[in-house]
Short mmCIF file of C-alpha atoms and ligand atoms in Angstrom, two decimals:
data_model
loop_
_atom_site.label_atom_id
_atom_site.label_comp_id
_atom_site.label_asym_id
_atom_site.label_seq_id
_atom_site.Cartn_x
_atom_site.Cartn_y
_atom_site.Cartn_z
CA MET A 43 -68.22 9.64 -46.81
CA GLU A 44 -71.74 8.54 -46.42
CA ILE A 45 -72.55 5.33 -44.98
CA LYS A 46 -76.01 4.19 -46.37
CA THR A 47 -76.23 0.55 -45.13
CA VAL A 48 -74.74 -1.91 -42.86
CA ILE A 49 -74.89 -5.51 -43.49
CA LEU A 50 -74.15 -7.96 -40.83
CA ARG A 51 -73.40 -11.90 -41.32
CA TYR A 52 -72.97 -14.20 -38.69
CA MET A 53 -70.15 -16.96 -40.09
CA LYS A 54 -69.10 -20.47 -39.27
CA MET A 55 -66.22 -22.05 -40.68
CA LYS A 56 -64.66 -24.94 -39.61
CA MET A 57 -60.83 -25.12 -39.46
CA LEU A 58 -58.73 -27.50 -41.03
CA HIS A 59 -57.00 -28.58 -37.98
CA PRO A 60 -58.12 -27.69 -34.17
CA PHE A 61 -55.76 -25.11 -32.58
CA LYS A 62 -54.60 -25.83 -28.89
CA THR A 63 -53.20 -22.91 -26.70
CA SER A 64 -52.98 -22.43 -22.50
CA VAL A 65 -56.34 -21.55 -22.44
CA GLY A 66 -58.46 -23.66 -24.92
CA VAL A 67 -58.98 -25.54 -28.25
CA GLU A 68 -60.43 -24.02 -31.04
CA GLN A 69 -62.26 -26.41 -33.96
CA ASP A 70 -65.13 -24.18 -35.82
CA LYS A 71 -64.54 -20.29 -36.38
CA ASP A 72 -67.53 -18.18 -36.10
CA PHE A 73 -67.78 -14.79 -36.58
CA ILE A 74 -69.17 -11.76 -38.11
CA LEU A 75 -68.59 -10.16 -41.12
CA VAL A 76 -69.21 -6.56 -41.46
CA GLU A 77 -70.24 -4.89 -44.85
CA VAL A 78 -70.72 -0.87 -45.10
CA LYS A 79 -72.16 0.54 -48.33
CA SER A 80 -71.73 4.06 -49.51
CA ALA A 81 -74.55 5.93 -51.47
CA ASP A 82 -72.90 5.07 -54.66
CA GLY A 83 -73.09 1.46 -53.93
CA LYS A 84 -69.32 0.93 -53.02
CA SER A 85 -68.68 -1.65 -50.17
CA GLY A 86 -66.16 -1.98 -47.68
CA PHE A 87 -65.59 -5.25 -45.48
CA GLY A 88 -64.56 -5.82 -41.76
CA GLU A 89 -64.28 -9.32 -39.67
CA SER A 90 -64.82 -9.49 -35.75
CA VAL A 91 -61.97 -11.49 -34.26
CA ALA A 92 -63.65 -12.55 -31.04
CA SER A 93 -64.32 -16.38 -30.01
CA ILE A 94 -67.50 -17.89 -29.21
CA ALA A 95 -65.84 -18.01 -25.58
CA PRO A 96 -64.12 -15.21 -23.69
CA LEU A 97 -60.97 -16.95 -23.15
CA PHE A 98 -58.60 -14.43 -24.88
CA HIS A 99 -61.04 -11.58 -24.70
CA GLU A 100 -63.77 -10.92 -22.65
CA GLU A 101 -65.93 -10.14 -25.62
CA THR A 102 -67.00 -12.97 -27.32
CA VAL A 103 -68.97 -13.14 -31.22
CA GLN A 104 -72.31 -13.04 -28.90
CA THR A 105 -71.38 -9.70 -27.63
CA ASN A 106 -69.74 -8.25 -30.68
CA TRP A 107 -73.43 -8.61 -32.24
CA HIS A 108 -75.28 -7.26 -29.44
CA MET A 109 -72.76 -4.32 -29.23
CA LEU A 110 -72.47 -3.83 -33.09
CA THR A 111 -76.52 -4.14 -33.11
CA ASP A 112 -77.49 -1.86 -30.33
CA TYR A 113 -74.49 0.99 -29.81
CA LEU A 114 -72.57 0.81 -32.59
CA ILE A 115 -74.24 0.36 -36.17
CA PRO A 116 -76.97 3.04 -34.93
CA LEU A 117 -74.60 5.70 -34.02
CA LEU A 118 -72.55 5.12 -37.07
CA LEU A 119 -75.52 5.35 -39.33
CA LYS A 120 -76.19 8.96 -37.64
CA SER A 121 -73.27 10.27 -37.66
CA ASP A 122 -71.25 12.29 -40.20
CA ILE A 123 -67.97 10.63 -40.99
CA GLN A 124 -65.51 12.52 -43.07
CA HIS A 125 -62.16 10.32 -42.33
CA PRO A 126 -62.17 6.54 -40.80
CA ASP A 127 -60.04 8.49 -37.83
CA ASP A 128 -63.65 9.77 -37.03
CA VAL A 129 -65.24 6.12 -35.72
CA SER A 130 -63.00 5.48 -33.30
CA THR A 131 -63.45 9.43 -31.72
CA ILE A 132 -67.41 8.83 -32.06
CA PHE A 133 -67.32 5.33 -30.67
CA SER A 134 -64.83 6.51 -27.86
CA HIS A 135 -67.65 7.20 -25.05
CA PHE A 136 -68.26 3.35 -25.39
CA ARG A 137 -65.85 1.16 -22.88
CA GLY A 138 -63.60 -1.56 -24.03
CA ASN A 139 -65.25 -3.51 -26.46
CA TYR A 140 -62.68 -3.44 -29.13
CA ASN A 141 -62.92 -6.74 -31.22
CA ALA A 142 -66.68 -5.11 -31.97
CA LYS A 143 -65.44 -1.96 -32.49
CA ALA A 144 -62.76 -3.09 -35.19
CA ALA A 145 -64.79 -4.97 -36.91
CA ILE A 146 -67.03 -2.39 -38.28
CA GLU A 147 -63.95 0.37 -38.32
CA GLY A 148 -61.93 -1.64 -40.31
CA ALA A 149 -64.83 -1.91 -42.73
CA VAL A 150 -65.59 2.01 -42.87
CA TRP A 151 -61.37 1.72 -43.45
CA ASP A 152 -61.80 -0.11 -46.65
CA LEU A 153 -64.72 1.72 -47.84
CA TYR A 154 -62.62 4.50 -47.26
CA ALA A 155 -59.36 3.22 -49.19
CA LYS A 156 -61.69 2.26 -52.26
CA GLU A 157 -63.25 5.78 -52.28
CA GLN A 158 -60.10 7.20 -52.92
CA ASN A 159 -58.67 4.47 -55.12
CA LEU A 160 -56.06 3.51 -52.62
CA SER A 161 -54.88 0.09 -51.39
CA LEU A 162 -55.95 0.00 -47.67
CA ALA A 163 -52.03 -0.53 -47.23
CA ALA A 164 -51.51 2.64 -48.58
CA ALA A 165 -54.39 4.40 -47.39
CA LEU A 166 -52.72 3.54 -43.79
CA GLY A 167 -49.09 4.82 -44.55
CA GLY A 168 -47.88 1.30 -45.39
CA THR A 169 -44.36 1.14 -47.41
CA LYS A 170 -43.74 -2.71 -47.96
CA LYS A 171 -44.52 -4.72 -51.14
CA LYS A 172 -44.13 -7.63 -49.23
CA ILE A 173 -44.54 -9.08 -45.42
CA GLU A 174 -42.94 -11.76 -43.92
CA VAL A 175 -45.05 -14.71 -42.74
CA GLY A 176 -44.13 -16.78 -39.68
CA VAL A 177 -46.42 -19.70 -38.17
CA SER A 178 -48.36 -20.37 -35.02
CA VAL A 179 -47.98 -23.78 -33.97
CA GLY A 180 -50.31 -24.81 -31.04
CA ILE A 181 -49.60 -27.25 -28.33
CA GLN A 182 -49.20 -30.82 -29.59
CA GLU A 183 -49.89 -33.78 -28.37
CA THR A 184 -45.95 -35.62 -28.73
CA GLU A 185 -42.84 -33.66 -29.09
CA ALA A 186 -42.15 -35.86 -32.64
CA LYS A 187 -45.48 -34.50 -33.83
CA LEU A 188 -44.46 -31.11 -33.00
CA LEU A 189 -40.94 -31.56 -34.62
CA LYS A 190 -42.49 -33.20 -37.97
CA LYS A 191 -44.86 -30.17 -37.94
CA LEU A 192 -42.19 -27.61 -37.82
CA GLU A 193 -40.37 -29.34 -40.27
CA GLY A 194 -42.97 -29.62 -42.97
CA TYR A 195 -43.48 -25.29 -42.12
CA LEU A 196 -40.04 -24.45 -42.44
CA GLU A 197 -40.15 -26.51 -45.98
CA GLN A 198 -43.26 -24.28 -46.41
CA GLY A 199 -40.74 -21.24 -46.58
CA PHE A 200 -41.91 -19.70 -43.26
CA ARG A 201 -39.59 -17.40 -41.73
CA ARG A 202 -40.31 -17.92 -37.84
CA ILE A 203 -41.87 -20.10 -35.54
CA LYS A 204 -43.75 -19.82 -32.99
CA VAL A 205 -44.58 -22.25 -30.26
CA LYS A 206 -47.09 -22.15 -27.86
CA VAL A 207 -46.47 -23.20 -24.19
CA MET A 208 -47.51 -23.67 -21.03
CA PRO A 209 -46.37 -24.96 -17.69
CA GLU A 210 -44.87 -28.60 -17.87
CA ARG A 211 -44.92 -28.30 -21.73
CA ASP A 212 -42.24 -25.59 -22.40
CA LEU A 213 -38.66 -26.94 -21.38
CA ASP A 214 -38.65 -29.98 -23.01
CA ILE A 215 -40.43 -28.72 -26.21
CA LEU A 216 -38.00 -25.51 -26.81
CA ARG A 217 -35.31 -28.19 -25.80
CA ALA A 218 -36.49 -30.27 -28.62
CA ILE A 219 -36.30 -27.72 -30.77
CA ARG A 220 -33.25 -26.72 -30.49
CA SER A 221 -31.56 -29.94 -30.65
CA GLU A 222 -33.22 -30.33 -34.63
CA PHE A 223 -32.93 -27.18 -34.99
CA PRO A 224 -30.49 -24.57 -33.69
CA THR A 225 -30.70 -21.42 -35.65
CA ILE A 226 -34.24 -21.01 -36.81
CA GLN A 227 -35.95 -17.43 -35.59
CA LEU A 228 -37.75 -18.97 -32.70
CA MET A 229 -39.99 -17.67 -29.96
CA ALA A 230 -42.46 -18.95 -27.74
CA ASP A 231 -45.83 -17.57 -26.71
CA ALA A 232 -47.30 -18.52 -23.24
CA ASN A 233 -50.61 -16.94 -23.04
CA CYS A 234 -50.62 -15.43 -19.70
CA ALA A 235 -49.79 -19.29 -18.36
CA TYR A 236 -47.17 -18.31 -15.63
CA THR A 237 -46.83 -16.05 -12.54
CA LEU A 238 -43.90 -13.84 -11.03
CA ALA A 239 -43.30 -17.12 -8.68
CA ASP A 240 -41.86 -18.58 -11.91
CA ILE A 241 -39.09 -16.29 -12.25
CA ASP A 242 -36.37 -18.83 -11.91
CA HIS A 243 -38.09 -21.34 -14.21
CA LEU A 244 -38.88 -18.71 -16.98
CA ARG A 245 -34.96 -17.29 -16.48
CA LYS A 246 -34.27 -20.73 -17.94
CA PHE A 247 -35.39 -20.09 -21.49
CA ASP A 248 -32.33 -17.69 -21.97
CA GLU A 249 -30.45 -20.89 -23.14
CA PHE A 250 -32.69 -21.50 -26.12
CA ASN A 251 -31.84 -18.06 -27.99
CA LEU A 252 -35.54 -17.04 -28.39
CA SER A 253 -36.32 -13.77 -30.20
CA MET A 254 -38.86 -13.12 -27.90
CA ILE A 255 -41.31 -14.87 -24.96
CA GLU A 256 -44.51 -13.45 -25.59
CA GLN A 257 -47.19 -12.51 -22.86
CA PRO A 258 -45.57 -15.16 -20.32
CA LEU A 259 -47.74 -13.06 -16.91
CA ALA A 260 -51.08 -12.35 -16.73
CA HIS A 261 -53.67 -10.38 -19.01
CA GLY A 262 -53.65 -7.06 -18.79
CA ASP A 263 -50.39 -6.82 -16.57
CA ILE A 264 -48.13 -4.77 -16.99
CA ILE A 265 -45.99 -4.11 -13.69
CA ASP A 266 -45.02 -7.56 -13.42
CA HIS A 267 -44.12 -7.86 -16.44
CA ALA A 268 -41.17 -4.94 -16.36
CA LYS A 269 -40.37 -7.02 -12.89
CA LEU A 270 -39.59 -10.29 -14.83
CA GLN A 271 -37.99 -8.25 -17.86
CA ALA A 272 -35.10 -7.14 -15.37
CA LYS A 273 -34.74 -10.51 -14.41
CA ILE A 274 -34.33 -12.50 -18.00
CA GLU A 275 -32.74 -11.90 -21.00
CA THR A 276 -35.27 -13.04 -23.22
CA PRO A 277 -37.14 -9.88 -24.90
CA ILE A 278 -40.80 -10.04 -23.46
CA CYS A 279 -43.54 -9.23 -26.19
CA LEU A 280 -47.01 -7.98 -25.24
CA ASP A 281 -49.82 -9.28 -26.64
CA GLU A 282 -52.93 -9.51 -23.98
CA SER A 283 -52.13 -6.40 -21.93
CA ILE A 284 -51.95 -3.94 -24.68
CA HIS A 285 -55.71 -2.35 -25.73
CA SER A 286 -54.54 0.86 -26.85
CA ALA A 287 -51.87 3.35 -27.27
CA GLU A 288 -51.70 4.52 -24.04
CA ASP A 289 -51.31 0.90 -22.84
CA THR A 290 -48.75 0.93 -25.05
CA ARG A 291 -46.69 3.76 -23.83
CA LYS A 292 -47.19 3.26 -20.10
CA SER A 293 -45.53 -0.46 -21.12
CA ILE A 294 -42.51 1.43 -22.61
CA GLU A 295 -41.94 3.47 -20.04
CA LEU A 296 -41.97 1.04 -17.56
CA GLY A 297 -39.72 -1.44 -19.44
CA SER A 298 -42.71 -4.34 -19.82
CA THR A 299 -42.24 -4.56 -22.98
CA LYS A 300 -39.08 -5.06 -25.89
CA ILE A 301 -41.79 -5.73 -28.87
CA ILE A 302 -44.82 -5.41 -29.30
CA ASN A 303 -47.61 -8.14 -30.59
CA LEU A 304 -49.99 -6.00 -32.22
CA LYS A 305 -53.59 -7.20 -33.48
CA ILE A 306 -55.87 -5.11 -35.05
CA GLY A 307 -58.99 -6.39 -33.07
CA ARG A 308 -57.50 -6.55 -29.49
CA VAL A 309 -57.18 -2.62 -29.89
CA GLY A 310 -60.22 -1.34 -31.02
CA GLY A 311 -59.14 -1.25 -34.76
CA LEU A 312 -57.19 0.53 -37.66
CA SER A 313 -56.61 3.66 -36.44
CA GLU A 314 -55.30 2.97 -32.90
CA SER A 315 -53.13 0.63 -34.77
CA LYS A 316 -51.62 3.55 -36.66
CA LYS A 317 -50.64 5.13 -33.34
CA ILE A 318 -49.54 2.38 -31.67
CA HIS A 319 -47.05 1.61 -34.93
CA ASP A 320 -46.08 5.42 -34.76
CA LEU A 321 -45.49 5.54 -31.08
CA CYS A 322 -43.03 1.87 -31.17
CA VAL A 323 -41.09 3.61 -33.96
CA GLN A 324 -40.38 6.58 -32.17
CA HIS A 325 -39.21 4.83 -29.14
CA ASN A 326 -37.46 1.77 -31.20
CA ILE A 327 -39.53 -1.10 -30.20
CA PRO A 328 -40.07 -3.89 -32.84
CA LEU A 329 -43.70 -4.77 -34.05
CA TRP A 330 -45.31 -7.54 -35.43
CA CYS A 331 -48.88 -8.57 -36.46
CA GLY A 332 -50.57 -11.39 -34.18
CA GLY A 333 -53.46 -13.62 -35.90
CA MET A 334 -56.80 -14.23 -34.28
CA LEU A 335 -57.41 -17.19 -36.66
CA GLU A 336 -58.87 -15.06 -39.60
CA ALA A 337 -60.89 -15.95 -42.65
CA GLY A 338 -59.86 -13.88 -45.07
CA VAL A 339 -61.11 -10.34 -44.95
CA GLY A 340 -59.34 -9.96 -41.54
CA ARG A 341 -56.14 -11.80 -42.84
CA ALA A 342 -56.31 -8.98 -45.34
CA HIS A 343 -56.35 -6.40 -42.47
CA ASN A 344 -53.52 -7.89 -41.03
CA ILE A 345 -51.29 -7.79 -44.48
CA ALA A 346 -52.57 -4.18 -44.94
CA ILE A 347 -51.24 -3.20 -41.68
CA THR A 348 -48.60 -5.07 -41.55
CA SER A 349 -47.30 -3.09 -44.74
CA LEU A 350 -46.49 0.13 -42.13
CA PRO A 351 -42.43 -0.03 -41.43
CA GLY A 352 -42.20 -0.40 -38.38
CA PHE A 353 -43.37 -4.07 -38.69
CA THR A 354 -39.78 -5.06 -38.92
CA LEU A 355 -40.59 -8.97 -37.57
CA PRO A 356 -42.24 -12.08 -39.14
CA GLY A 357 -46.19 -11.74 -38.41
CA ASP A 358 -48.72 -14.50 -37.60
CA THR A 359 -51.00 -14.14 -41.47
CA ALA A 360 -50.11 -17.50 -42.79
CA PRO A 361 -51.74 -18.26 -46.15
CA SER A 362 -55.50 -19.40 -46.17
CA ALA A 363 -54.64 -22.66 -47.10
CA HIS A 364 -53.11 -22.94 -43.34
CA TYR A 365 -56.29 -22.85 -41.90
CA TRP A 366 -58.82 -23.24 -44.59
CA GLU A 367 -60.00 -25.67 -47.15
CA GLU A 368 -61.59 -22.75 -48.70
CA ASP A 369 -61.67 -18.90 -47.76
CA ILE A 370 -64.22 -16.50 -48.21
CA ILE A 371 -61.98 -13.89 -50.42
CA LEU A 372 -60.79 -14.19 -54.03
CA PRO A 373 -57.99 -14.98 -54.80
CA GLU A 374 -56.52 -16.59 -51.26
CA VAL A 375 -54.22 -15.41 -50.05
CA THR A 376 -50.89 -17.07 -50.71
CA MET A 377 -47.08 -17.37 -49.57
CA HIS A 378 -44.24 -17.53 -52.19
CA ASP A 379 -40.59 -18.14 -50.30
CA GLY A 380 -42.04 -17.17 -46.87
CA LEU A 381 -43.53 -13.83 -48.16
CA ILE A 382 -46.92 -12.63 -48.85
CA ASP A 383 -47.45 -9.91 -51.68
CA VAL A 384 -49.18 -6.71 -50.29
CA PRO A 385 -52.52 -6.28 -52.53
CA GLU A 386 -52.26 -2.86 -54.65
CA ALA A 387 -56.31 -2.70 -55.68
CA PRO A 388 -58.03 -0.44 -53.94
CA GLY A 389 -59.42 -1.29 -50.14
CA ILE A 390 -58.58 -4.75 -48.93
CA GLY A 391 -57.61 -5.86 -52.55
CA PHE A 392 -59.30 -8.90 -52.51
CA GLU A 393 -63.15 -9.41 -53.80
CA LEU A 394 -65.21 -11.71 -51.58
CA ASN A 395 -66.24 -15.10 -53.04
CA TRP A 396 -69.52 -14.99 -52.44
CA ASP A 397 -70.50 -18.25 -52.91
CA MET A 398 -68.45 -18.97 -49.80
CA VAL A 399 -69.96 -16.23 -47.85
CA GLU A 400 -73.23 -18.17 -48.51
CA LYS A 401 -72.33 -21.38 -48.31
CA PHE A 402 -70.67 -20.38 -44.46
CA MET A 403 -73.40 -17.64 -43.32
CA VAL A 404 -75.77 -18.55 -40.56
CA HIS A 405 -77.90 -15.49 -40.42
CA SER A 406 -77.62 -11.94 -41.57
CA GLN A 407 -79.20 -8.33 -40.09
CA VAL A 408 -79.91 -5.10 -42.54
CA PHE A 409 -79.12 -1.59 -41.25
CA HIS A 410 -80.43 1.60 -42.98
CA ARG A 411 -79.30 5.40 -42.30
CA GLY A 412 -82.34 7.18 -41.55
MG1 MG B 23 -50.38 -14.25 -28.04
#
């Protein structure tokens, strides 16, 4: 493949509803839309998932812009790329910066799939025609408000509910949900809000028949999670601690995780995501795809990776209208009966809605080979 041009667009979109977790509230969504162009004029697209503040990752939109413009794009534009897997190889001597790497690597994967006349899902080895959709619910002001929201989501067909929890806002919430909805597929995401001192408290989660508790302890930790898993019945699912297939291997060996939440941006891209997927399948560890409040392009990448057979649990890839008044792709992502169709058209399978891209773009920069 010959990548001739890279275009970065700094985007700012307003979310329909503010999203609150144990680490903060998000209302505006700033991100970088990456376009890579081949000599024959085909384009591939990717999206960075870092936020404005380093609350979930240490990366931010600004550090992504810096990494892309000063290191990753110059290196890509002087390298010979035969296959998208080569991108993570050439980037590997730069440490970390997973979101930045994934944003441009994803664009190269999209371009590659289009050049091969394959859907991105098929290019990645995906086999599913539809993916199951769950929904993630932020922390609400009152339990009544939360229950009302859940009722609406269940009516819309979402197949699993994930609630954000934090100390003081956990057992009451779970008790209220279970008394109203005793049999729904329910899980809790703690976003690192607890410590090993909370083992007795976390053991109380077992009575709620949760499909999992996500990342209860510190980001980056895999030792204490193993100690905690030995003491609780609820399966632990790691999110923030997993940045690579190596992290996954160690976590499985230690018994720190029984399920993996895979986020493409958190692990540096689709090639690493595939490695993690294959490792999990080998060890009977179910996967699901997490969300980072993506706009349409990132959402399309999530759909593609979720089409791989090891993604056996509903993910966070909700339809566009769940987050946005207007999305940047055509058609928008829609859900029927809790399922999203995996597109079959080449690449990500969606067109860019250029009117919307223009509307939400703050500034842009173009880079050429040679
Ligand atoms: Mg999470």
